[in-house]
XYZ file of C-alpha atoms in Angstrom:
660
model
C -18.387 -31.720 -0.309
C -21.041 -34.370 -0.964
C -20.234 -37.060 -3.505
C -23.435 -36.329 -5.441
C -22.492 -32.647 -5.759
C -18.998 -33.637 -6.829
C -20.363 -35.935 -9.523
C -22.960 -33.349 -10.567
C -20.267 -30.780 -11.291
C -18.120 -33.276 -13.199
C -21.165 -33.971 -15.370
C -21.684 -30.272 -16.184
C -18.182 -29.259 -17.208
C -16.191 -29.609 -20.394
C -12.916 -31.415 -19.628
C -9.752 -30.758 -21.581
C -6.733 -32.944 -20.804
C -3.696 -30.692 -21.202
C -0.804 -33.042 -20.496
C -0.031 -36.542 -19.214
C 3.508 -37.381 -18.138
C 5.329 -40.385 -16.719
C 8.180 -39.071 -14.520
C 11.020 -40.401 -12.378
C 12.962 -38.503 -9.722
C 16.230 -39.725 -8.207
C 16.939 -40.239 -4.525
C 16.975 -36.936 -2.555
C 16.113 -35.030 -5.716
C 13.977 -31.904 -5.295
C 11.284 -30.114 -7.236
C 10.914 -26.627 -5.762
C 7.877 -24.362 -5.973
C 6.369 -25.550 -9.249
C 3.180 -23.558 -9.716
C 0.538 -25.804 -11.246
C -0.554 -24.334 -14.597
C -3.863 -26.232 -14.364
C -5.714 -28.620 -12.102
C -3.630 -31.760 -11.616
C -3.644 -35.383 -10.427
C -0.416 -36.932 -9.152
C -0.386 -40.746 -9.015
C 2.712 -42.382 -7.483
C 3.843 -45.870 -8.449
C 6.856 -46.539 -6.243
C 9.280 -44.768 -3.910
C 8.624 -42.258 -1.144
C 8.717 -38.493 -0.854
C 7.511 -35.444 1.040
C 5.095 -33.482 -1.131
C 3.956 -29.963 -0.339
C 0.869 -28.395 -1.893
C 0.706 -24.760 -0.808
C 0.832 -25.020 3.006
C -0.122 -28.707 3.281
C 2.629 -31.338 3.605
C 1.976 -34.963 2.651
C 4.087 -38.086 3.086
C 3.550 -40.260 -0.011
C 4.694 -43.755 -0.866
C 3.646 -46.220 -3.558
C 0.133 -45.893 -4.954
C -0.792 -42.488 -3.575
C -3.120 -40.003 -5.282
C -2.813 -36.251 -4.843
C -4.964 -33.533 -6.384
C -4.340 -29.811 -6.557
C -5.921 -26.846 -8.323
C -4.481 -24.367 -10.765
C -2.077 -21.909 -9.157
C -1.164 -24.159 -6.218
C 2.526 -24.422 -5.451
C 3.934 -27.982 -5.684
C 7.218 -29.009 -4.058
C 8.643 -32.550 -3.917
C 11.609 -33.853 -1.902
C 12.280 -37.553 -2.501
C 13.530 -40.023 0.099
C 13.978 -42.740 -2.505
C 13.607 -43.011 -6.267
C 10.102 -41.710 -6.991
C 8.097 -42.792 -10.030
C 4.784 -41.113 -10.748
C 2.274 -39.956 -13.345
C 0.999 -36.375 -13.489
C -2.179 -35.413 -15.344
C -2.929 -31.753 -16.058
C -6.481 -30.874 -17.011
C -8.849 -27.938 -17.328
C -12.544 -27.937 -16.410
C -14.828 -25.343 -18.019
C -18.461 -24.906 -17.046
C -20.865 -25.349 -19.936
C -22.522 -22.102 -21.017
C -25.995 -23.647 -20.969
C -25.849 -24.932 -17.390
C -28.433 -23.977 -14.793
C -27.854 -21.065 -12.420
C -27.717 -23.342 -9.369
C -24.910 -25.335 -10.994
C -22.868 -22.184 -11.473
C -23.536 -21.189 -7.852
C -22.475 -24.626 -6.628
C -19.238 -24.400 -8.606
C -18.570 -20.939 -7.159
C -19.064 -22.275 -3.655
C -17.286 -25.641 -3.856
C -15.229 -26.002 -7.081
C -13.839 -29.557 -6.723
C -11.370 -28.849 -9.524
C -9.498 -26.535 -7.161
C -9.810 -28.743 -4.081
C -6.780 -30.383 -2.531
C -6.602 -33.966 -1.262
C -4.100 -36.785 -0.839
C -4.831 -40.427 0.005
C -3.731 -44.028 -0.552
C -6.583 -45.822 -2.422
C -7.565 -49.230 -1.095
C -7.726 -50.569 -4.654
C -4.880 -48.865 -6.539
C -4.454 -51.287 -9.455
C -7.667 -50.314 -11.339
C -6.440 -46.711 -11.134
C -2.997 -47.771 -12.327
C -4.468 -49.544 -15.369
C -6.435 -46.420 -16.348
C -3.599 -43.939 -15.912
C -1.034 -46.147 -17.685
C -3.266 -46.540 -20.725
C -4.106 -42.836 -20.545
C -0.432 -41.884 -20.812
C 0.132 -44.303 -23.700
C -2.789 -42.898 -25.688
C -1.634 -39.346 -24.947
C 1.789 -40.037 -26.466
C 0.193 -41.273 -29.703
C -1.115 -37.739 -30.327
C -3.616 -38.951 -32.961
C -7.124 -37.607 -33.305
C -8.681 -40.915 -32.313
C -6.131 -41.258 -29.517
C -7.113 -37.881 -28.100
C -10.732 -38.951 -28.051
C -9.748 -42.116 -26.221
C -7.783 -39.952 -23.729
C -10.971 -38.151 -22.711
C -12.799 -41.442 -22.207
C -9.966 -42.914 -20.153
C -9.663 -39.763 -18.064
C -13.382 -39.877 -17.224
C -13.022 -43.544 -16.244
C -10.033 -42.682 -14.061
C -12.011 -39.914 -12.339
C -15.029 -42.185 -11.839
C -12.908 -44.898 -10.190
C -11.052 -42.341 -8.079
C -14.227 -40.612 -6.798
C -15.733 -43.926 -5.799
C -12.718 -44.842 -3.689
C -12.308 -41.309 -2.367
C -15.769 -41.235 -0.833
C -15.796 -44.874 0.270
C -12.703 -44.138 2.322
C -14.267 -40.983 3.774
C -11.585 -38.660 2.432
C -12.700 -35.059 2.797
C -11.220 -32.769 0.120
C -9.608 -29.620 1.489
C -10.897 -26.378 0.044
C -7.971 -24.115 -0.847
C -7.550 -20.765 0.864
C -8.071 -18.511 -2.128
C -6.760 -15.483 -0.282
C -3.498 -17.209 0.649
C -3.123 -18.321 -2.956
C -3.876 -14.844 -4.268
C -1.361 -13.242 -1.901
C 1.323 -15.735 -2.925
C 0.565 -15.225 -6.605
C 0.591 -11.423 -6.330
C 3.870 -11.372 -4.423
C 5.549 -13.791 -6.831
C 4.413 -12.109 -10.040
C 3.924 -8.494 -8.921
C 6.242 -7.213 -11.663
C 3.959 -8.614 -14.364
C 0.968 -6.870 -15.858
C -1.888 -7.995 -13.639
C -5.618 -7.333 -13.319
C -8.305 -8.635 -10.996
C -9.602 -10.692 -13.909
C -6.206 -12.293 -14.575
C -5.725 -13.175 -10.888
C -9.193 -14.718 -10.687
C -8.583 -16.667 -13.888
C -5.303 -17.986 -12.503
C -7.082 -19.193 -9.363
C -10.112 -20.551 -11.233
C -12.717 -18.384 -9.512
C -14.880 -15.377 -10.298
C -13.678 -11.832 -9.706
C -16.562 -11.100 -7.344
C -15.896 -14.167 -5.197
C -12.171 -13.402 -4.976
C -12.777 -9.739 -4.126
C -15.198 -10.573 -1.324
C -12.910 -13.141 0.293
C -9.833 -10.946 -0.089
C -11.465 -7.877 1.434
C -12.881 -9.869 4.357
C -9.468 -11.319 5.229
C -6.996 -8.636 4.115
C -9.232 -5.559 4.567
C -8.237 -4.323 1.126
C -8.745 -5.262 -2.508
C -6.391 -7.544 -4.483
C -5.333 -4.694 -6.785
C -4.708 -2.319 -3.876
C -2.597 -5.026 -2.250
C -0.695 -5.464 -5.524
C 0.082 -1.750 -5.420
C 1.352 -2.065 -1.843
C 3.688 -4.896 -2.813
C 5.054 -2.954 -5.762
C 5.548 0.272 -3.813
C 7.234 -1.523 -0.913
C 9.658 -3.060 -3.411
C 10.204 0.340 -5.029
C 10.902 1.923 -1.624
C 13.450 -0.790 -0.899
C 15.216 -0.180 -4.226
C 15.180 3.577 -3.655
C 17.047 3.166 -0.388
C 19.411 0.377 -1.417
C 20.408 1.500 -4.924
C 20.993 4.561 -7.080
C 18.653 3.273 -9.783
C 16.557 5.885 -11.575
C 12.796 6.028 -11.105
C 12.342 4.712 -14.645
C 14.580 1.709 -13.934
C 12.748 0.976 -10.685
C 9.369 1.393 -12.377
C 10.233 -1.208 -14.990
C 11.468 -3.756 -12.461
C 8.529 -3.475 -10.018
C 5.738 -3.512 -12.607
C 4.937 0.061 -13.703
C 5.006 1.352 -17.248
C 7.069 4.431 -16.470
C 8.426 6.680 -13.734
C 5.321 8.867 -13.850
C 3.030 5.964 -13.000
C 5.365 4.869 -10.202
C 5.553 8.378 -8.711
C 1.794 8.707 -8.835
C 1.215 5.433 -6.985
C 4.072 6.075 -4.553
C 2.386 9.243 -3.312
C -0.882 7.381 -2.944
C 0.578 4.599 -0.795
C 3.381 6.387 1.084
C 1.931 9.878 1.355
C 4.920 11.566 -0.270
C 6.894 11.486 -3.506
C 9.699 8.937 -4.125
C 12.328 11.684 -4.080
C 11.093 13.146 -0.825
C 10.752 9.669 0.685
C 14.379 8.925 -0.139
C 15.570 12.292 1.198
C 13.644 11.881 4.462
C 14.914 8.353 5.023
C 18.502 9.302 4.226
C 18.239 12.230 6.602
C 16.828 9.921 9.266
C 19.690 7.436 8.760
C 22.298 10.229 8.911
C 20.704 11.535 12.083
C 20.810 8.054 13.616
C 24.470 7.744 12.684
C 25.231 11.122 14.251
C 23.405 10.162 17.417
C 25.017 6.719 17.642
C 27.631 7.535 20.310
C 24.926 8.967 22.561
C 22.669 5.964 21.887
C 25.440 3.546 22.715
C 26.085 5.419 25.964
C 22.386 5.244 26.815
C 22.294 1.502 26.202
C 25.403 1.018 28.353
C 23.945 2.952 31.295
C 20.278 1.953 31.149
C 20.421 -1.416 29.381
C 17.315 -0.717 27.309
C 16.605 -0.959 23.644
C 13.976 0.314 21.279
C 11.945 -0.965 18.381
C 11.161 0.697 15.116
C 7.761 0.289 13.494
C 8.139 0.282 9.721
C 5.670 1.171 7.021
C 6.843 -1.652 4.773
C 6.028 -4.906 6.513
C 4.149 -3.819 9.648
C 6.477 -5.881 11.785
C 8.663 -4.827 14.662
C 12.335 -4.788 13.728
C 14.458 -5.949 16.634
C 17.806 -4.456 17.553
C 20.816 -6.699 18.022
C 20.892 -6.232 21.784
C 18.838 -9.419 22.180
C 17.377 -9.785 25.672
C 17.708 -6.065 26.305
C 14.646 -5.595 24.100
C 12.564 -7.735 26.429
C 13.443 -5.470 29.326
C 12.198 -2.436 27.420
C 9.106 -4.257 26.151
C 8.138 -5.313 29.693
C 8.344 -1.694 30.804
C 6.100 -0.587 27.938
C 3.640 -3.412 28.625
C 3.552 -2.579 32.325
C 2.804 1.056 31.525
C -0.031 0.032 29.225
C -1.495 -2.286 31.878
C -1.332 0.484 34.478
C -3.021 2.829 32.020
C -5.869 0.374 31.448
C -6.300 -0.206 35.223
C -6.391 3.543 35.830
C -9.106 3.987 33.224
C -11.132 1.116 34.686
C -10.819 2.437 38.239
C -11.758 5.909 37.052
C -14.852 4.518 35.384
C -15.842 2.581 38.509
C -15.371 5.569 40.812
C -17.292 7.982 38.570
C -20.705 9.088 39.856
C -23.560 6.983 38.603
C -26.125 8.305 36.146
C -29.146 9.098 38.305
C -31.404 10.721 35.728
C -32.404 7.462 34.051
C -31.109 8.619 30.641
C -29.870 6.041 28.113
C -27.789 8.512 26.152
C -24.281 7.424 25.251
C -21.134 9.347 26.056
C -21.109 10.559 22.470
C -24.288 12.521 23.148
C -23.582 13.575 26.726
C -23.338 17.225 27.714
C -21.931 19.396 30.470
C -23.547 22.423 32.068
C -21.810 25.760 32.343
C -23.027 29.287 33.011
C -22.752 32.323 30.772
C -21.991 35.891 31.843
C -25.583 36.470 32.953
C -25.533 33.505 35.275
C -27.810 31.499 32.963
C -27.054 27.875 32.381
C -25.718 26.866 28.972
C -25.143 23.407 27.572
C -21.816 22.389 26.069
C -21.372 19.123 24.186
C -18.519 16.828 25.252
C -18.251 15.309 21.798
C -19.013 16.274 18.238
C -19.496 14.291 15.027
C -16.965 14.607 12.233
C -17.644 13.240 8.752
C -14.683 11.438 7.152
C -14.083 9.250 4.111
C -14.336 6.247 6.456
C -17.658 7.367 7.960
C -18.796 9.587 10.812
C -16.546 9.721 13.886
C -17.411 10.959 17.375
C -14.524 13.125 18.578
C -13.976 15.149 21.755
C -15.435 18.630 21.451
C -12.229 20.133 22.827
C -9.437 17.559 22.491
C -6.433 18.260 24.695
C -4.016 15.581 23.525
C -3.807 15.451 19.730
C -1.370 13.256 17.775
C -0.972 13.590 14.016
C 1.172 12.164 11.217
C 0.638 15.332 9.111
C -0.739 18.865 9.475
C 1.399 20.154 12.381
C 1.565 23.657 10.888
C -2.195 23.685 10.422
C -2.749 22.679 14.043
C -0.348 25.287 15.423
C -2.003 28.064 13.413
C -5.309 27.074 15.061
C -3.690 27.281 18.491
C -3.481 23.504 18.942
C -0.112 22.154 20.086
C -0.053 18.386 19.419
C 1.418 15.976 21.968
C 3.112 13.897 19.247
C 3.794 14.033 15.525
C 5.715 12.259 12.793
C 9.480 12.861 12.865
C 9.582 15.011 9.741
C 7.069 17.462 11.194
C 9.500 18.476 13.931
C 12.121 19.500 11.378
C 9.984 21.299 8.805
C 11.813 24.171 7.147
C 9.163 26.783 7.892
C 9.801 26.524 11.652
C 13.103 28.425 11.497
C 11.976 30.889 8.828
C 8.604 31.797 10.356
C 9.953 32.750 13.764
C 7.527 30.427 15.525
C 8.571 30.166 19.219
C 10.591 26.955 19.479
C 9.914 26.657 23.183
C 6.302 25.798 22.310
C 7.523 22.764 20.346
C 9.738 21.324 23.068
C 7.052 19.075 24.554
C 5.949 17.543 21.233
C 7.062 13.896 21.079
C 8.718 12.327 18.044
C 6.553 9.377 16.952
C 8.776 8.152 14.113
C 7.953 7.792 10.426
C 4.824 6.422 8.701
C 3.041 4.838 10.458
C 3.585 6.519 13.825
C 5.087 4.239 16.489
C 2.131 2.559 18.182
C 3.832 1.962 21.526
C 4.931 5.586 21.837
C 1.487 6.669 20.688
C -0.188 4.542 23.368
C 1.985 5.979 26.125
C 0.940 9.526 25.105
C -2.749 8.661 25.727
C -4.060 10.847 22.872
C -7.733 11.751 22.920
C -7.643 12.360 19.160
C -5.397 10.982 16.395
C -5.255 12.361 12.855
C -4.021 9.963 10.176
C -3.354 10.883 6.556
C -2.793 7.422 5.018
C -5.714 4.996 4.927
C -3.758 1.776 5.520
C -2.560 3.094 8.906
C -5.976 4.080 10.265
C -6.962 0.658 11.640
C -3.739 0.533 13.679
C -4.267 4.033 15.056
C -7.875 3.231 15.995
C -6.637 0.540 18.369
C -4.941 3.300 20.349
C -7.628 5.972 20.336
C -10.270 7.952 18.440
C -8.919 8.490 14.934
C -9.930 10.798 12.100
C -8.817 9.926 8.575
C -7.923 13.066 6.618
C -5.899 12.178 3.498
C -3.196 14.607 2.491
C -3.422 13.153 -1.012
C -6.749 12.288 -2.622
C -6.185 9.960 -5.534
C -2.970 11.148 -7.132
C -3.309 14.879 -6.491
C -3.670 17.112 -3.471
C -6.668 19.345 -2.622
C -6.070 23.080 -2.497
C -4.072 24.287 0.539
C -6.877 26.530 1.785
C -9.299 23.618 1.581
C -6.849 21.549 3.630
C -6.835 24.200 6.335
C -10.624 24.388 6.347
C -10.913 20.611 6.712
C -8.551 20.586 9.676
C -10.473 23.412 11.332
C -13.773 21.533 10.961
C -12.433 18.655 13.059
C -11.914 21.008 15.996
C -14.844 23.360 15.437
C -12.455 26.225 14.692
C -13.889 27.293 11.351
C -14.025 30.964 12.419
C -10.330 31.010 13.301
C -9.502 29.400 9.967
C -11.590 31.849 7.952
C -10.023 34.774 9.792
C -6.527 33.688 8.759
C -7.676 32.885 5.198
C -9.109 36.406 4.863
C -5.845 37.960 6.080
C -3.838 35.740 3.753
C -6.000 36.539 0.723
C -5.535 40.255 1.427
C -1.752 39.715 1.360
C -2.134 37.809 -1.891
C -4.086 40.699 -3.437
C -1.301 43.114 -2.449
C 1.317 40.751 -3.868
C -0.475 40.570 -7.234
C -0.337 44.349 -7.485
C 3.414 44.334 -6.806
C 4.217 41.845 -9.582
C 1.722 43.196 -12.093
C 3.278 43.487 -15.548
C 6.156 41.050 -15.041
C 4.166 38.376 -16.840
C 2.597 40.238 -19.758
C -0.811 39.626 -21.285
C -0.806 36.531 -23.464
C 2.284 35.021 -21.801
C 2.193 31.744 -19.895
C 4.021 30.279 -16.925
C 5.272 26.737 -16.334
C 6.769 25.095 -13.251
C 9.520 22.546 -13.734
C 10.939 20.397 -10.975
C 14.326 18.756 -11.490
C 15.323 15.942 -9.152
C 17.645 12.952 -9.404
C 18.167 13.543 -13.138
C 14.387 13.437 -13.697
C 12.127 16.204 -14.993
C 8.642 16.883 -13.601
C 6.153 19.492 -14.746
C 3.633 20.631 -12.144
C -0.065 20.953 -12.891
C -2.173 24.087 -12.536
C -4.437 22.237 -10.085
C -3.601 19.454 -7.658
C 0.143 20.088 -7.690
C 2.475 21.066 -4.877
C 5.994 22.508 -4.372
C 4.701 26.060 -4.882
C 2.210 25.292 -7.653
C -0.851 26.546 -5.681
C 0.952 29.780 -4.741
C 2.066 30.507 -8.312
C -1.062 29.459 -10.183
C -3.987 29.722 -7.768
C -2.947 32.560 -5.464
C -0.903 34.840 -7.710
C -3.063 33.928 -10.745
C -0.081 33.540 -13.076
C -1.406 31.981 -16.317
C -0.498 28.279 -16.819
C 0.272 26.573 -20.129
C -2.355 24.415 -21.814
C -0.384 21.324 -20.806
C -0.489 22.334 -17.143
C -4.230 22.905 -17.390
C -4.940 19.456 -18.784
C -2.879 17.221 -16.513
C -5.122 14.620 -14.900
C -2.857 14.364 -11.896
C -0.807 16.906 -9.958
C 2.246 16.550 -12.184
C 3.776 14.744 -15.144
C 7.145 13.024 -15.279
C 8.561 13.707 -18.739
C 11.726 13.110 -20.712
C 14.047 16.009 -21.423
C 13.391 15.664 -25.159
C 9.724 16.712 -24.847
C 10.318 19.525 -22.340
C 9.829 22.297 -24.968
C 6.227 21.143 -25.377
C 5.551 21.853 -21.693
C 7.380 25.131 -21.050
C 5.798 28.579 -21.198
C 7.138 32.088 -21.679
C 8.273 32.101 -18.034
C 9.677 29.069 -16.199
C 9.865 28.520 -12.455
C 12.446 25.855 -11.582
C 12.230 24.018 -8.276
C 15.360 22.235 -6.998
C 17.954 23.831 -9.279
C 20.720 23.249 -6.723
C 19.852 19.641 -5.946
C 21.709 16.531 -7.130
C 21.176 15.779 -10.798
C 19.751 19.208 -11.655
C 22.878 20.294 -13.550
C 22.448 17.485 -16.051
C 19.172 19.125 -17.102
C 20.068 22.797 -16.682
C 23.394 22.507 -18.522
C 21.941 20.631 -21.482
C 21.811 22.242 -24.919
C 18.065 21.590 -25.097
C 17.491 23.573 -21.900
C 19.678 26.438 -23.017
C 17.755 26.616 -26.271
C 14.358 27.204 -24.634
C 12.906 30.682 -25.434
C 12.303 31.480 -21.756
C 15.914 30.609 -20.912
C 17.262 32.786 -23.737
C 15.148 35.735 -22.548
C 16.235 35.295 -18.928
C 12.684 34.610 -17.799
C 13.632 31.710 -15.559
C 13.133 31.835 -11.788
C 15.071 29.436 -9.612
C 13.616 28.618 -6.215
C 13.492 25.916 -3.570
C 15.552 22.867 -2.688
C 14.872 19.496 -1.171
C 18.046 19.659 0.952
C 18.080 17.611 4.160
C 14.797 18.849 5.561
C 13.263 20.508 2.536
C 12.050 24.082 2.457
C 8.869 26.123 2.803
C 7.551 24.657 -0.478
C 7.401 21.073 0.819
C 4.324 21.559 3.013
C 1.154 23.602 2.468
C 0.263 24.716 5.994
C -0.468 28.418 6.696
C 3.100 29.166 7.808
C 4.540 27.593 4.652
C 2.034 29.417 2.429
C 3.002 32.785 3.916
C 6.677 32.060 3.305
C 6.005 30.757 -0.218
C 4.180 33.948 -1.128
C 7.049 36.136 0.085
C 9.657 33.983 -1.685
C 7.947 33.953 -5.099
C 7.118 37.657 -4.996
C 10.680 38.593 -4.026
C 12.126 36.457 -6.838
C 9.858 38.100 -9.417
C 10.573 41.618 -8.122
C 14.317 40.931 -8.257
C 13.989 40.087 -11.963
C 11.855 43.168 -12.567
C 14.675 45.438 -11.407
């Protein structure tokens, strides 16, 4: 920054000196991670120390000056007795300043800059700062006025020496500072405005820099940090959702559950059940794994959805052996593709069309030539994507049931997909699933995904899409939009559009709707005119009420397909559910209550309570128990066509059993 610009900004700000201190630190004493509450000067008198400002380390001795901005992290480790002054100040731009001044401050902001140097003429600075500290301690009105004058004189002398010695101030990395601040204080109430204020910058400037470097917004990143911490606590403790919510920064369990689904793609309870099932399965397979390691001397890595880092097994060098094999396979794959491209026939028609617009020629039954496109354009929330017209090798982290119903057998899916409850109950031929590879949990394992050479990848969580795109053509199709889920039939239609199989989808939807119409006739009269229906989910000692729209766990089947009338509360939920306390449950229940998870852990605490037993629907016996999370869930967990068919049969049979 030019000296004239530096001086210009000092002349257009209001300076408030916040504190002046004269400090001494003993030999080998430490000051760890002190976050500067304001811009600060540090002026050393004697001694030596290692001083760290954020990521910059400085060796200081007598008569050194350091400057850091608000929010920077200061650490000091002394080698000898260290004596120093510290001045904390705040600079505020005058409201009447010109627009170009404000723009210059946004771009440069010397009050946040970092620098450290040994002035050639330290004694004039010492005289100013010593007198400054003495006047500060007097705390009189006239003394405070003198403090401002002395501080300006100190700054004037310092700037002169700074630029004479050619010291170039270091602009702080706002993104690094923001990340550190968010991670350290994620449990606090935090807004974009409060983060920007802490870092002495505008919200727009911070947002632009953060998105360019982190590919997400500061508030979205804050949510990721909180949810990762919540996921860790879910797996490591038996704390309730309310307890976890309070410790990670959410107001209540409902807010935590809502955000958890947004970031992880599934509810906290289901996340915990899936992970526990995965751990139990690993434990059961351990003897076989140990035998494999002993015979083959290989090891594997696990790609986590928490820190995006490979977690290494304890076998040490054995991992390198496995990694070399994977790398070699990837290199061979790339060489094969390059050789294939080189050996392909050249384009002799002079066309400049790209592969995305290329076509192939086939003949119809009359021997006439027809044109078939090799690719098609699919519109997604992340823009248009060119996909193969007839993909042969599809990988997906959701939607396996949807794909199978369309006649598409994926080459790889997320672990949970291979153990979905509907597979056993629907009678789907298991031999057709044998070749589908297990690609782990969210996000799918990138190395395994690369080896499969997919020509199309479907991802349901936005933060994973960039990683998938490095492997192959990827379509982003969120399972959750905001905090609720689109209707199950709409989900099926959206999947079919990716593959150009809208006709097949509509054919099944028509058949399904006919079954629904027959089912409504069978249960007619069980829920009488004027009566309402509510759906309660009990899990881990918590109570959830499902919404009439945007819910799951059977909510679409009960409300939207069978047209059972919801309560007013269910109609006016902004999200797909509400997490409530047991005390207010009577306000949410209707004349008939469906209960999901009645046999799961913690359900008895709710169902055996006096409040529950006193509900009118319970007294009349108009309660319908269904579903269970269990180890791999049930047909109500997913909303693919197979699950919907099973859900319809289950709900209808339960209602008919009560009718008898």
